[in-house]
Short mmCIF file of C-alpha atoms in Angstrom, two decimals:
data_model
loop_
_atom_site.label_atom_id
_atom_site.label_comp_id
_atom_site.label_asym_id
_atom_site.label_seq_id
_atom_site.Cartn_x
_atom_site.Cartn_y
_atom_site.Cartn_z
CA MET S 1 1.03 -0.36 -34.05
CA SER S 2 1.64 3.16 -35.33
CA GLN S 3 -0.82 5.94 -36.02
CA GLU S 4 -1.12 9.72 -36.12
CA SER S 5 -3.34 11.80 -33.83
CA ASN S 6 -3.21 15.05 -31.88
CA ASP S 7 -5.55 14.15 -29.02
CA SER S 8 -3.10 12.79 -26.44
CA LEU S 9 -5.73 12.76 -23.69
CA GLN S 10 -8.18 10.64 -25.66
CA ILE S 11 -5.39 8.30 -26.80
CA CYS S 12 -4.04 7.83 -23.30
CA THR S 13 -7.42 7.47 -21.59
CA SER S 14 -8.51 4.79 -24.07
CA TYR S 15 -5.20 2.99 -23.62
CA VAL S 16 -5.45 3.03 -19.82
CA LEU S 17 -9.01 1.68 -19.89
CA GLU S 18 -7.91 -1.11 -22.24
CA GLN S 19 -4.96 -2.05 -20.03
CA LEU S 20 -7.07 -1.83 -16.86
CA ARG S 21 -9.59 -4.25 -18.35
CA ILE S 22 -6.77 -6.71 -19.17
CA HIS S 23 -5.32 -6.25 -15.67
CA GLU S 24 -8.62 -7.12 -14.03
CA GLU S 25 -9.27 -10.08 -16.31
CA GLU S 26 -5.84 -11.55 -15.61
CA SER S 27 -5.98 -11.08 -11.83
CA ASN S 28 -6.06 -14.34 -9.91
CA ASP S 29 -7.05 -12.70 -6.64
CA THR S 30 -10.59 -12.15 -5.46
CA LYS S 31 -9.38 -8.68 -4.41
CA VAL S 32 -7.84 -7.03 -7.47
CA VAL S 33 -4.75 -4.96 -6.61
CA PRO S 34 -4.60 -1.43 -8.05
CA PHE S 35 -3.47 -0.90 -11.62
CA PHE S 36 -0.12 0.94 -11.72
CA LEU S 37 0.48 3.22 -14.72
CA GLY S 38 3.75 5.03 -15.37
CA LEU S 39 4.21 8.10 -17.56
CA ASN S 40 7.61 9.32 -18.76
CA GLY S 41 8.50 12.59 -20.49
CA VAL S 42 11.09 15.37 -20.46
CA GLN S 43 10.59 18.45 -18.30
CA GLY S 44 7.91 20.80 -19.54
CA ILE S 45 6.36 18.38 -22.02
CA GLY S 46 3.07 18.37 -20.12
CA LYS S 47 3.26 15.25 -17.94
CA SER S 48 1.53 16.76 -14.93
CA SER S 49 -1.32 18.28 -16.95
CA LEU S 50 -1.88 15.07 -18.87
CA VAL S 51 -1.94 12.73 -15.87
CA SER S 52 -4.32 15.09 -14.03
CA SER S 53 -6.65 15.04 -17.05
CA ILE S 54 -6.42 11.25 -17.37
CA ALA S 55 -7.27 10.88 -13.70
CA ARG S 56 -10.22 13.25 -14.07
CA ASN S 57 -11.54 11.26 -17.04
CA LEU S 58 -11.25 8.01 -15.10
CA GLU S 59 -12.96 9.37 -12.00
CA GLN S 60 -15.89 10.97 -13.80
CA ALA S 61 -18.94 9.17 -15.17
CA PRO S 62 -19.33 6.78 -16.83
CA HIS S 63 -16.14 5.18 -15.45
CA GLU S 64 -16.04 6.46 -11.83
CA ILE S 65 -12.70 4.75 -11.13
CA PRO S 66 -10.96 5.97 -7.94
CA THR S 67 -7.55 7.20 -9.09
CA VAL S 68 -4.51 8.76 -7.42
CA VAL S 69 -1.70 10.64 -9.18
CA LEU S 70 1.87 10.53 -7.91
CA SER S 71 4.89 12.39 -9.23
CA LEU S 72 8.44 11.13 -8.98
CA ASP S 73 9.28 14.77 -8.22
CA ASP S 74 7.42 14.48 -4.92
CA PHE S 75 9.95 11.86 -3.83
CA TYR S 76 12.96 14.14 -4.24
CA LEU S 77 15.29 14.22 -1.28
CA ALA S 78 14.51 16.83 1.33
CA TYR S 79 16.53 20.03 0.86
CA GLU S 80 19.06 19.22 3.58
CA ASP S 81 19.67 15.74 2.18
CA GLN S 82 20.11 17.12 -1.34
CA VAL S 83 22.63 19.66 -0.06
CA ARG S 84 24.43 16.85 1.75
CA LEU S 85 24.63 14.76 -1.43
CA ALA S 86 25.94 17.71 -3.46
CA THR S 87 28.52 18.48 -0.79
CA GLU S 88 29.67 14.87 -0.66
CA TYR S 89 30.30 14.90 -4.44
CA PRO S 90 31.30 18.52 -5.12
CA ASP S 91 33.07 17.68 -8.39
CA ASN S 92 30.06 15.93 -9.93
CA PRO S 93 27.92 18.63 -11.62
CA LEU S 94 25.07 16.16 -12.12
CA LEU S 95 24.46 16.03 -8.38
CA GLN S 96 24.51 19.73 -7.57
CA ASN S 97 20.75 20.06 -8.13
CA ARG S 98 17.78 17.75 -7.73
CA GLY S 99 16.91 15.63 -10.73
CA GLN S 100 19.21 12.76 -11.54
CA PRO S 101 18.83 9.23 -10.20
CA SER S 102 20.23 9.29 -6.64
CA THR S 103 18.37 12.52 -5.79
CA HIS S 104 15.10 10.73 -4.95
CA ASP S 105 14.11 8.99 -1.73
CA LEU S 106 13.49 5.54 -3.20
CA SER S 107 12.68 3.96 0.15
CA LEU S 108 9.86 6.47 0.62
CA ALA S 109 8.59 5.89 -2.92
CA LEU S 110 8.59 2.12 -2.50
CA SER S 111 6.84 2.31 0.88
CA VAL S 112 4.07 4.48 -0.60
CA HIS S 113 3.68 2.04 -3.50
CA ALA S 114 3.52 -0.93 -1.12
CA SER S 115 0.87 0.80 0.98
CA LEU S 116 -1.25 1.59 -2.07
CA ARG S 117 -0.85 -1.93 -3.43
CA ALA S 118 -2.11 -3.30 -0.11
CA GLY S 119 -5.11 -0.95 -0.13
CA GLN S 120 -4.01 0.75 3.09
CA GLU S 121 -4.58 4.35 4.10
CA THR S 122 -1.67 6.17 2.49
CA SER S 123 -0.16 9.64 2.79
CA ILE S 124 0.99 11.04 -0.55
CA PRO S 125 4.21 13.11 -0.32
CA SER S 126 4.31 16.56 -1.85
CA TYR S 127 7.29 18.67 -2.95
CA ASP S 128 7.57 22.47 -3.21
CA LYS S 129 9.81 23.28 -6.19
CA SER S 130 9.79 27.01 -5.40
CA ALA S 131 11.33 26.62 -1.91
CA PHE S 132 14.86 27.86 -1.30
CA SER S 133 14.82 30.07 -4.43
CA GLY S 134 13.87 27.19 -6.70
CA LYS S 135 16.14 24.59 -5.14
CA GLY S 136 13.05 22.93 -3.69
CA ASP S 137 12.11 21.04 -0.54
CA ARG S 138 9.62 18.41 0.56
CA LYS S 139 6.49 19.78 2.21
CA PRO S 140 5.80 18.92 5.87
CA GLN S 141 4.05 15.58 6.28
CA GLN S 142 0.97 17.20 7.80
CA GLN S 143 0.37 18.81 4.37
CA TRP S 144 0.37 15.50 2.51
CA ALA S 145 -2.98 14.31 1.14
CA LYS S 146 -4.35 10.95 2.29
CA VAL S 147 -6.10 8.32 0.22
CA ASN S 148 -7.84 5.04 1.08
CA LYS S 149 -9.19 6.61 4.24
CA TYR S 150 -11.99 4.91 6.14
CA GLY S 151 -15.24 5.34 4.24
CA GLN S 152 -13.53 6.14 0.93
CA ARG S 153 -13.68 3.92 -2.11
CA PRO S 154 -10.28 2.20 -2.43
CA VAL S 155 -7.90 3.48 -5.09
CA LYS S 156 -8.17 1.39 -8.24
CA VAL S 157 -5.65 3.17 -10.50
CA VAL S 158 -2.27 4.63 -9.45
CA ILE S 159 -0.57 6.94 -11.95
CA LEU S 160 3.10 7.73 -11.40
CA GLU S 161 4.73 10.33 -13.67
CA GLY S 162 8.44 11.06 -13.81
CA TRP S 163 11.11 12.15 -16.25
CA CYS S 164 13.34 9.08 -15.72
CA LEU S 165 10.65 6.50 -15.01
CA GLY S 166 11.25 3.54 -17.32
CA PHE S 167 14.93 4.32 -17.93
CA ARG S 168 17.17 1.28 -17.59
CA ALA S 169 20.85 1.37 -16.61
CA LEU S 170 23.45 0.53 -19.25
CA SER S 171 26.27 -1.97 -18.95
CA ASP S 172 29.69 -0.46 -18.25
CA ALA S 173 30.71 -1.21 -21.83
CA GLN S 174 27.59 0.48 -23.28
CA LEU S 175 28.02 3.48 -21.01
CA THR S 176 31.67 3.94 -21.91
CA ALA S 177 30.98 3.63 -25.65
CA ARG S 178 28.22 6.23 -25.58
CA TRP S 179 30.29 8.59 -23.46
CA MET S 180 33.33 8.29 -25.74
CA ASP S 181 31.17 8.97 -28.80
CA ALA S 182 29.75 12.09 -27.13
CA VAL S 183 33.23 13.30 -26.19
CA ARG S 184 34.38 12.86 -29.79
CA GLN S 185 31.41 14.89 -31.05
CA CYS S 186 32.04 17.53 -28.42
CA THR S 187 35.69 18.00 -29.39
CA ARG S 188 34.92 18.36 -33.10
CA GLY S 189 33.40 21.80 -32.64
CA PRO S 190 30.19 23.75 -31.92
CA GLY S 191 27.91 21.33 -33.78
CA TYR S 192 27.48 19.16 -30.68
CA ARG S 193 24.44 20.32 -28.69
CA GLY S 194 24.36 17.62 -26.04
CA ARG S 195 25.78 17.63 -22.52
CA LEU S 196 27.09 14.09 -22.06
CA GLY S 197 30.41 14.94 -23.72
CA HIS S 198 30.98 17.77 -21.24
CA ASN S 199 30.87 15.42 -18.25
CA ARG S 200 33.43 13.01 -16.85
CA LEU S 201 32.87 9.29 -17.24
CA GLU S 202 32.98 8.74 -13.47
CA ASP S 203 30.18 11.29 -12.99
CA VAL S 204 27.77 9.68 -15.46
CA HIS S 205 28.80 6.25 -14.14
CA PHE S 206 27.56 7.31 -10.68
CA VAL S 207 24.16 8.21 -12.13
CA ASN S 208 24.01 5.00 -14.18
CA GLU S 209 24.66 2.89 -11.08
CA ALA S 210 22.05 4.80 -9.09
CA LEU S 211 19.50 4.19 -11.85
CA ARG S 212 19.60 0.46 -11.17
CA GLY S 213 17.67 1.09 -7.96
CA TYR S 214 14.81 2.63 -9.96
CA ASP S 215 14.06 -0.75 -11.56
CA ALA S 216 12.14 -1.50 -8.37
CA LEU S 217 9.63 1.19 -9.40
CA THR S 218 9.55 0.50 -13.14
CA ASP S 219 9.10 -3.25 -12.62
CA GLN S 220 5.91 -2.60 -10.60
CA LEU S 221 4.21 -0.86 -13.52
CA ASP S 222 1.39 -2.61 -15.33
CA ALA S 223 1.75 -0.19 -18.25
CA LEU S 224 3.90 2.77 -19.28
CA ILE S 225 3.18 5.80 -21.47
CA HIS S 226 6.22 7.53 -22.98
CA LEU S 227 5.78 11.14 -24.09
CA ASP S 228 8.76 11.19 -26.43
CA ALA S 229 9.98 14.64 -27.51
CA GLU S 230 10.70 14.49 -31.23
CA ASN S 231 13.83 16.52 -30.48
CA PRO S 232 15.09 16.36 -26.88
CA GLN S 233 16.41 19.93 -27.26
CA TYR S 234 12.79 21.10 -26.93
CA VAL S 235 13.21 20.58 -23.18
CA TYR S 236 15.05 23.89 -22.78
CA ALA S 237 12.21 26.02 -24.21
CA TRP S 238 9.54 23.97 -22.44
CA ARG S 239 11.25 24.16 -19.03
CA LEU S 240 11.84 27.93 -19.36
CA GLU S 241 8.16 28.39 -20.16
CA GLN S 242 7.24 26.28 -17.14
CA GLU S 243 9.48 28.26 -14.76
CA HIS S 244 8.15 31.61 -16.02
CA GLN S 245 4.64 30.43 -15.15
CA LEU S 246 5.81 29.19 -11.76
CA ARG S 247 7.38 32.56 -10.95
CA GLN S 248 4.15 34.33 -11.93
CA GLU S 249 2.03 32.05 -9.75
CA ARG S 250 4.28 31.84 -6.68
CA GLY S 251 6.43 34.94 -6.89
CA SER S 252 9.72 33.03 -6.74
CA GLY S 253 11.70 30.51 -8.74
CA MET S 254 14.80 30.07 -10.85
CA THR S 255 16.23 32.64 -13.24
CA ASP S 256 16.52 31.76 -16.94
CA ALA S 257 20.24 31.06 -16.55
CA GLU S 258 19.54 28.80 -13.58
CA VAL S 259 16.90 26.91 -15.60
CA VAL S 260 19.39 26.25 -18.41
CA ASP S 261 21.95 25.05 -15.88
CA PHE S 262 19.26 22.94 -14.23
CA VAL S 263 18.27 21.23 -17.51
CA ASN S 264 21.94 20.70 -18.36
CA GLY S 265 22.08 18.41 -15.34
CA TYR S 266 19.35 16.20 -16.79
CA TYR S 267 20.39 16.19 -20.40
CA PRO S 268 23.16 13.55 -20.25
CA SER S 269 20.55 11.02 -19.15
CA TYR S 270 18.40 11.78 -22.20
CA GLU S 271 21.43 11.04 -24.37
CA LEU S 272 22.20 7.83 -22.50
CA PHE S 273 18.84 6.22 -21.82
CA THR S 274 16.20 7.48 -24.29
CA ASP S 275 17.03 5.05 -27.10
CA HIS S 276 16.45 2.04 -24.86
CA LEU S 277 13.15 3.43 -23.64
CA ARG S 278 12.03 4.03 -27.22
CA ALA S 279 12.72 0.40 -27.97
CA GLY S 280 10.74 -0.72 -24.91
CA ALA S 281 11.27 -0.78 -21.16
CA PHE S 282 9.85 -4.30 -20.74
CA GLU S 283 11.65 -7.03 -22.62
CA ASP S 284 9.19 -9.81 -21.83
CA ARG S 285 5.87 -7.97 -22.23
CA TYR S 286 4.33 -6.64 -25.46
CA GLY S 287 1.63 -4.00 -25.62
CA VAL S 288 2.17 -2.54 -22.14
CA GLN S 289 4.08 0.52 -23.39
CA LEU S 290 2.62 3.34 -25.47
CA ARG S 291 5.00 5.80 -27.14
CA LEU S 292 3.66 9.19 -28.23
CA VAL S 293 6.08 11.20 -30.37
CA ILE S 294 5.55 14.86 -29.42
CA ARG S 295 6.23 17.87 -31.66
CA LYS S 296 7.56 21.21 -30.38
CA ASP S 297 3.99 22.56 -30.21
CA ARG S 298 3.25 19.61 -27.88
CA LEU S 299 0.91 17.97 -30.38
CA VAL S 300 1.18 14.25 -31.06
CA LYS S 301 2.99 13.35 -34.26
CA GLN S 302 2.88 9.55 -33.95
CA VAL S 303 1.55 6.84 -31.63
CA ILE S 304 3.37 3.50 -31.31
CA LYS S 305 2.38 0.54 -29.14
CA ILE S 306 5.41 -1.48 -27.94
#
C-alpha cells in the first residue's frame, strides 16, 4: 500500500489502533499482553514528539488506552561505562560517543521489556543528554518514573522509539561489499558525502556484530513505524536544530562542530542498514511495518505498508 499525506500523527494513530485490534483478536491468553510498537527514525526527525502525541491520542477519550513511551536513548550506557568502552577501543571513532550499537545497556532494556510484558510495576529509565557537556549520563534511579503501580490501570501499549530500532546486521560478505563500495566512492573525490568510506572495516564490523544483540528488542515488536528521511543527509540540519533548542532550554549542550562529529558517528549505520529496513524488518510478517517517507520540512511525502 502506498499513499500521500502530510498528517503523520493521524496516519500513525490510525495504524496503531488497527494493529492493536489485530493483536487483541489474535491473543490466545485470557490476559492480553501489552502491544509493543517500535518507531525508527534518524536524529532530529521528530521521533520523540510523534510518539508523545501518539501516546496522548491513545490515552485520551474515546480510546483511553494506558500507554507508556520508552526511548532507546534512555538505555544508553552510564557515562562511566561509555568512557570505559571508548577507552577500550580508542582507535574506533564510532565508539567515542554514545549512539552506535554497543553503547546501550541491552540487559537493562530487555529487563524493562520483560517487566512490562508481565504487567509488573516497572521503573522506566531516563537519560540526561546535556550532562557532562553533552556527553550524557543516565539519571539516578530515584528519578525514574514508575508504571503499573498498585491501583493504576495496567499498561496496554508500549511504544519504543530509537534511531537503530529495526536495523538488522549484515553478513560479513554484505558488510565487506558495502564498505568497499563506499571506500571506492570516497577515493574518487569530493562527491562522496557519506561516512562509511572514512572508517576502517574492522570498526564497522564491530558495530555490525553488536547489532545482532538488538534483534532481541526488534523481535519483540508487534509493529514498527519507520520515519524514513527522503535524504539521510537531512540528519545534520535536523540534529543541529535540536541541539540549539536543547542549549536554549538547559543552558548547556554540544557545539555545532561537536554535533557534526556526533552525527558522523551514526552515519555509517544509515549507509549500511537503511536499505534493509526500507525493504522490511520482518521477513515472515506482512503489514506490521509502516514506512513514512519524510521530506526536509518533516512533512510526509509517501506512506507504504510493508
